[in-house]
Amino acid sequence: MAKVLMKGNEAMALAAIKGGCDAFFGYPITPQNEVPEYLSYHMEKNDRIFVQAESEVAAINMVYGAAGSGARVLTSSSSPGIALKQEGISYLAGSELPAVIINVMRGGPGLGGIQPSQGDYNQITRGGGNGDYQLLAYAPETLQETVNIVKRSFSLADYYRNPVIIAVDGLIGQMMEPVDLDQKIEEKKSPAKDWAATGEAAKRGKRNKIVSLHLDPYQLEKHNLKLKAKYDEMKENEQQYELINMDHDPSIVFVAYGSMARIARSAIEALKKEGIEVGMIRPICVHPFPEKAFETLPKSVTTLLTLEMSLGQMLQDVQIVNQGRYTLDFFGRAGGVVPESEEIVEKVKTIMKGAAK
Amino acid sequence: MKTKTIYKPTSGLTERDLTYCPGCTHGIIHKLAGEVMAERNLIEEAIGVASVGCSVMSYEFFNCDMQQAAHGRAPAVATGIKRVKPEHTVFTYQGDGDLASIGLAEIVHAAHRGENITVIFVNNAIYGMTGGQMAPTTLIDQKTSTSPLGRKKEGAGEPLRMCELLATVPGATYLERVSVHDPKHIRKAKKALEKAFDVQTKKQGFSMIEFISTCPVNWGINPNDSLQWAVDNLIPYYPLGVYKDGTKDDQS
């Protein structure tokens, strides 16, 4: 299919349909409303399920029910709504159910604002639900990358029997960009859902139970270790990142994702014109964090400058991975303020001035 | 001597030992629900939703596919299941803390949307599993571990009546309150469950049967006297009967 000009939220919704999403359950919240609005019409037209739930809490529990029955399920929301879904996300992870969650991030904490933000980094990579669980978390940069990830996420969720969260800042949700929804993606091959509670106990000859309760601590620990093995596999196989402008011996390397990475690209171009080469590590999968990217940096690198539309959340992951190898610096804007590339250029020059002293 | 089977356990329940305290009526209610689903050949294809509370382990007892829900969320979980499995029987089994307190929004909106599910609601006017705390259904002056001086209207409000509340919701189809304190009422309760599952089979929408139940351990009353206490105190405040029957409209 040729490229079409689409709004981010609508493109994600269409990508979900193309990714085989059977059912959507959601609740209105800005700036993600075009996702349920689009799906309310197109899911019905495609003989699939759309339900506007009474709350985000109910929506994620509908997701839990439908996923337990073996369906490919999606919910979408924005920051405070994702906070409300955390209980259900913990149950999904505990019961090993596949589901896809889209977070169109806005400023916080609390009701915060409705302008783009990356303040949910900790929420999506650490989660707010209880217990020892992890998510696969993606933070794409362009609409094309976003729709490809949305499409693929259903097979990833099925393969790992684990929720996948895709976090875009409000900028990506709201902007329009040409996008090809039929670009070939490599689906993760997943086994048949013989565990699902499909209401076929008699036919199957055995009851299927979807449960996160394990009252015996030794049994629960065994379950925790089983989950951990899955998370280790994710860490080994799902790290995804892009390295940018690394073959020009940069001394400073940005670490940035989502819209911030787009702005950083402009800064890289502007600095290049002034003869300053800056590289970038762009995490695409933010959890598991792409540690591997940090192993391959050129010898010229001295400083990692983390850029975020928050006051330093991914920075903590960079600190963990860095282990004292490089000098760390940070630039961030928060509250829904989208920085200009000039601010990043200035920050680079300030660092260089400091280094020259 | 020829043997004749006059009674056997229902195939609607598994052979697992129930985890309920001695003397509480969960066992009777499980048996009735299991029987009704087995007699109607629903148990083979049913999907049940266990809630949080005393009946949290009900996924081990009903002889069908089961899913365990978070506290209060069973009607939302059942909604998700029923929407993707509309040809299957879907039911929830919930207590009064779960349904009338933390899950009030979910039950009202499941009824409101007219979800074609059956809710088995067990009301013993107390939180049993957590050790006998006050529920929204606890009677005025009833002593619990969080209302040691008795529930007071000021501050704690008057007990919520769920059948009456849901009867005001346009989407609800069938609502009945029953009791299982004696054989006559047990038979009547079974008829109510039959009706509720038939409503679902005929795709007539949301049905809920509320069971007046007992909690001898947390009430501090022996099992036999508990039944009488329910008759003397709960039933007067929670009158038995059909609160809504929308199937009559459907047939016209």
Coordinates of N, CA and C in Angstrom, one line a residue, chain A residues 26-98:
Chain A
G26 N -11.6 0.6 26.2 CA -11.0 1.8 26.6 C -11.9 2.8 27.2
Y27 N -11.3 3.9 27.6 CA -12.1 5.0 28.3 C -11.5 6.3 27.8
P28 N -12.3 7.3 27.5 CA -11.8 8.6 27.0 C -10.8 9.3 27.9
I29 N -9.7 9.8 27.3 CA -8.8 10.7 27.9 C -8.0 11.4 26.9
T30 N -7.7 12.6 27.0 CA -6.9 13.4 26.1 C -5.4 13.1 26.5
P31 N -4.5 13.0 25.6 CA -4.6 13.2 24.1 C -4.6 11.9 23.3
Q32 N -5.4 10.9 23.7 CA -5.4 9.6 23.0 C -6.8 9.4 22.4
N33 N -7.7 10.3 22.5 CA -9.1 10.1 22.1 C -9.4 9.6 20.7
E34 N -8.5 9.9 19.8 CA -8.7 9.5 18.4 C -8.5 8.0 18.3
V35 N -7.8 7.3 19.2 CA -7.7 5.9 19.1 C -9.1 5.2 19.3
P36 N -9.7 5.4 20.5 CA -11.1 4.8 20.6 C -12.1 5.3 19.6
E37 N -12.0 6.6 19.2 CA -13.0 7.1 18.3 C -12.8 6.4 16.9
Y38 N -11.6 6.2 16.5 CA -11.4 5.5 15.2 C -11.9 4.1 15.3
L39 N -11.5 3.4 16.5 CA -11.8 2.0 16.6 C -13.3 1.8 16.8
S40 N -14.0 2.7 17.4 CA -15.5 2.5 17.7 C -16.2 2.3 16.4
Y41 N -15.7 2.9 15.3 CA -16.3 2.7 14.0 C -15.7 1.5 13.2
H42 N -14.4 1.5 13.2 CA -13.7 0.5 12.3 C -13.7 -0.9 12.9
M43 N -13.7 -1.1 14.2 CA -13.8 -2.4 14.8 C -15.1 -3.1 14.4
E44 N -16.1 -2.3 14.6 CA -17.5 -2.8 14.2 C -17.5 -3.2 12.7
K45 N -17.0 -2.3 11.9 CA -17.0 -2.6 10.4 C -16.2 -3.8 10.1
N46 N -15.2 -4.2 11.0 CA -14.4 -5.4 10.7 C -14.8 -6.6 11.6
D47 N -16.1 -6.5 12.1 CA -16.6 -7.6 12.9 C -15.8 -7.9 14.1
R48 N -15.3 -6.9 14.7 CA -14.5 -7.1 16.0 C -15.2 -6.3 17.1
I49 N -14.6 -6.4 18.3 CA -15.2 -5.9 19.5 C -14.7 -4.6 19.9
F50 N -15.6 -3.7 20.2 CA -15.2 -2.4 20.8 C -16.1 -2.1 21.9
V51 N -15.6 -1.8 23.1 CA -16.4 -1.5 24.2 C -15.8 -0.2 24.9
Q52 N -16.6 0.8 25.1 CA -16.2 2.0 25.9 C -16.6 1.6 27.3
A53 N -15.6 1.4 28.1 CA -15.8 1.0 29.5 C -16.2 2.2 30.4
E54 N -16.6 1.8 31.6 CA -17.0 2.9 32.6 C -15.8 3.6 33.2
S55 N -14.6 3.0 33.1 CA -13.4 3.6 33.7 C -12.2 2.8 33.1
E56 N -11.0 3.4 33.3 CA -9.8 2.7 32.9 C -9.7 1.4 33.6
V57 N -10.1 1.4 34.9 CA -10.0 0.2 35.7 C -10.8 -0.9 35.1
A58 N -12.0 -0.6 34.7 CA -12.9 -1.6 34.1 C -12.3 -2.0 32.8
A59 N -11.8 -1.0 32.0 CA -11.3 -1.3 30.7 C -10.2 -2.4 30.7
I60 N -9.2 -2.2 31.7 CA -8.1 -3.1 31.7 C -8.6 -4.5 32.2
N61 N -9.6 -4.5 33.0 CA -10.1 -5.8 33.5 C -10.9 -6.5 32.4
M62 N -11.5 -5.7 31.5 CA -12.2 -6.3 30.3 C -11.1 -6.9 29.4
V63 N -10.0 -6.2 29.3 CA -8.8 -6.7 28.6 C -8.4 -8.0 29.2
Y64 N -8.3 -8.0 30.5 CA -7.9 -9.3 31.2 C -8.8 -10.4 30.9
G65 N -10.1 -10.2 30.9 CA -11.1 -11.2 30.6 C -11.0 -11.7 29.2
A66 N -10.9 -10.8 28.2 CA -10.9 -11.2 26.8 C -9.6 -11.9 26.5
A67 N -8.5 -11.4 27.1 CA -7.2 -12.0 26.8 C -7.1 -13.4 27.4
G68 N -7.8 -13.6 28.5 CA -7.9 -14.9 29.2 C -8.7 -15.9 28.3
S69 N -9.6 -15.4 27.5 CA -10.3 -16.2 26.5 C -9.5 -16.4 25.2
G70 N -8.3 -15.9 25.1 CA -7.5 -16.2 24.0 C -7.5 -15.1 22.9
A71 N -8.2 -14.0 23.1 CA -8.3 -13.0 22.1 C -7.1 -12.1 22.1
R72 N -6.8 -11.5 20.9 CA -5.8 -10.4 20.9 C -6.5 -9.1 21.2
V73 N -6.0 -8.5 22.3 CA -6.7 -7.4 22.9 C -5.8 -6.1 23.1
L74 N -6.5 -5.0 22.9 CA -5.8 -3.7 23.0 C -6.6 -2.8 23.9
T75 N -5.8 -2.0 24.7 CA -6.4 -0.8 25.4 C -5.5 0.4 25.1
S76 N -6.1 1.6 25.2 CA -5.2 2.7 25.0 C -5.6 3.7 26.1
S77 N -4.7 4.6 26.5 CA -5.0 5.6 27.5 C -3.9 6.7 27.5
S78 N -4.0 7.6 28.4 CA -2.9 8.5 28.6 C -2.6 8.6 30.1
S79 N -1.4 9.0 30.4 CA -0.8 8.9 31.7 C -1.6 8.7 32.9
P80 N -2.5 9.6 33.3 CA -3.3 9.3 34.6 C -4.2 8.0 34.4
G81 N -4.6 7.8 33.2 CA -5.4 6.6 32.9 C -4.6 5.3 33.0
I82 N -3.3 5.4 32.5 CA -2.4 4.3 32.6 C -2.1 4.0 34.1
A83 N -2.1 5.1 34.9 CA -1.9 4.8 36.4 C -3.1 4.0 36.9
L84 N -4.3 4.3 36.5 CA -5.4 3.5 36.9 C -5.4 2.1 36.5
K85 N -4.7 1.8 35.3 CA -4.7 0.5 34.8 C -3.7 -0.4 35.4
Q86 N -2.9 0.1 36.3 CA -1.7 -0.7 36.8 C -2.1 -1.9 37.5
E87 N -3.2 -1.9 38.3 CA -3.7 -3.1 38.9 C -3.9 -4.2 37.9
G88 N -4.7 -3.9 36.9 CA -5.0 -4.9 35.9 C -3.7 -5.4 35.1
I89 N -2.8 -4.5 34.9 CA -1.5 -4.8 34.2 C -0.8 -5.9 35.1
S90 N -0.8 -5.6 36.4 CA -0.1 -6.6 37.3 C -0.8 -8.0 37.2
Y91 N -2.1 -8.0 37.2 CA -2.8 -9.3 37.0 C -2.5 -9.9 35.7
L92 N -2.5 -9.1 34.6 CA -2.2 -9.7 33.3 C -0.8 -10.4 33.3
A93 N 0.2 -9.7 33.9 CA 1.5 -10.2 34.0 C 1.6 -11.5 34.9
G94 N 0.9 -11.4 36.0 CA 0.8 -12.5 36.9 C 0.2 -13.7 36.4
S95 N -0.9 -13.5 35.6 CA -1.6 -14.6 35.0 C -1.0 -15.0 33.6
E96 N 0.0 -14.3 33.2 CA 0.7 -14.5 31.9 C -0.3 -14.4 30.8
L97 N -0.9 -13.3 30.7 CA -1.9 -13.0 29.6 C -1.3 -12.0 28.6
P98 N -1.4 -12.2 27.3 CA -0.9 -11.3 26.4 C -1.9 -10.1 26.2

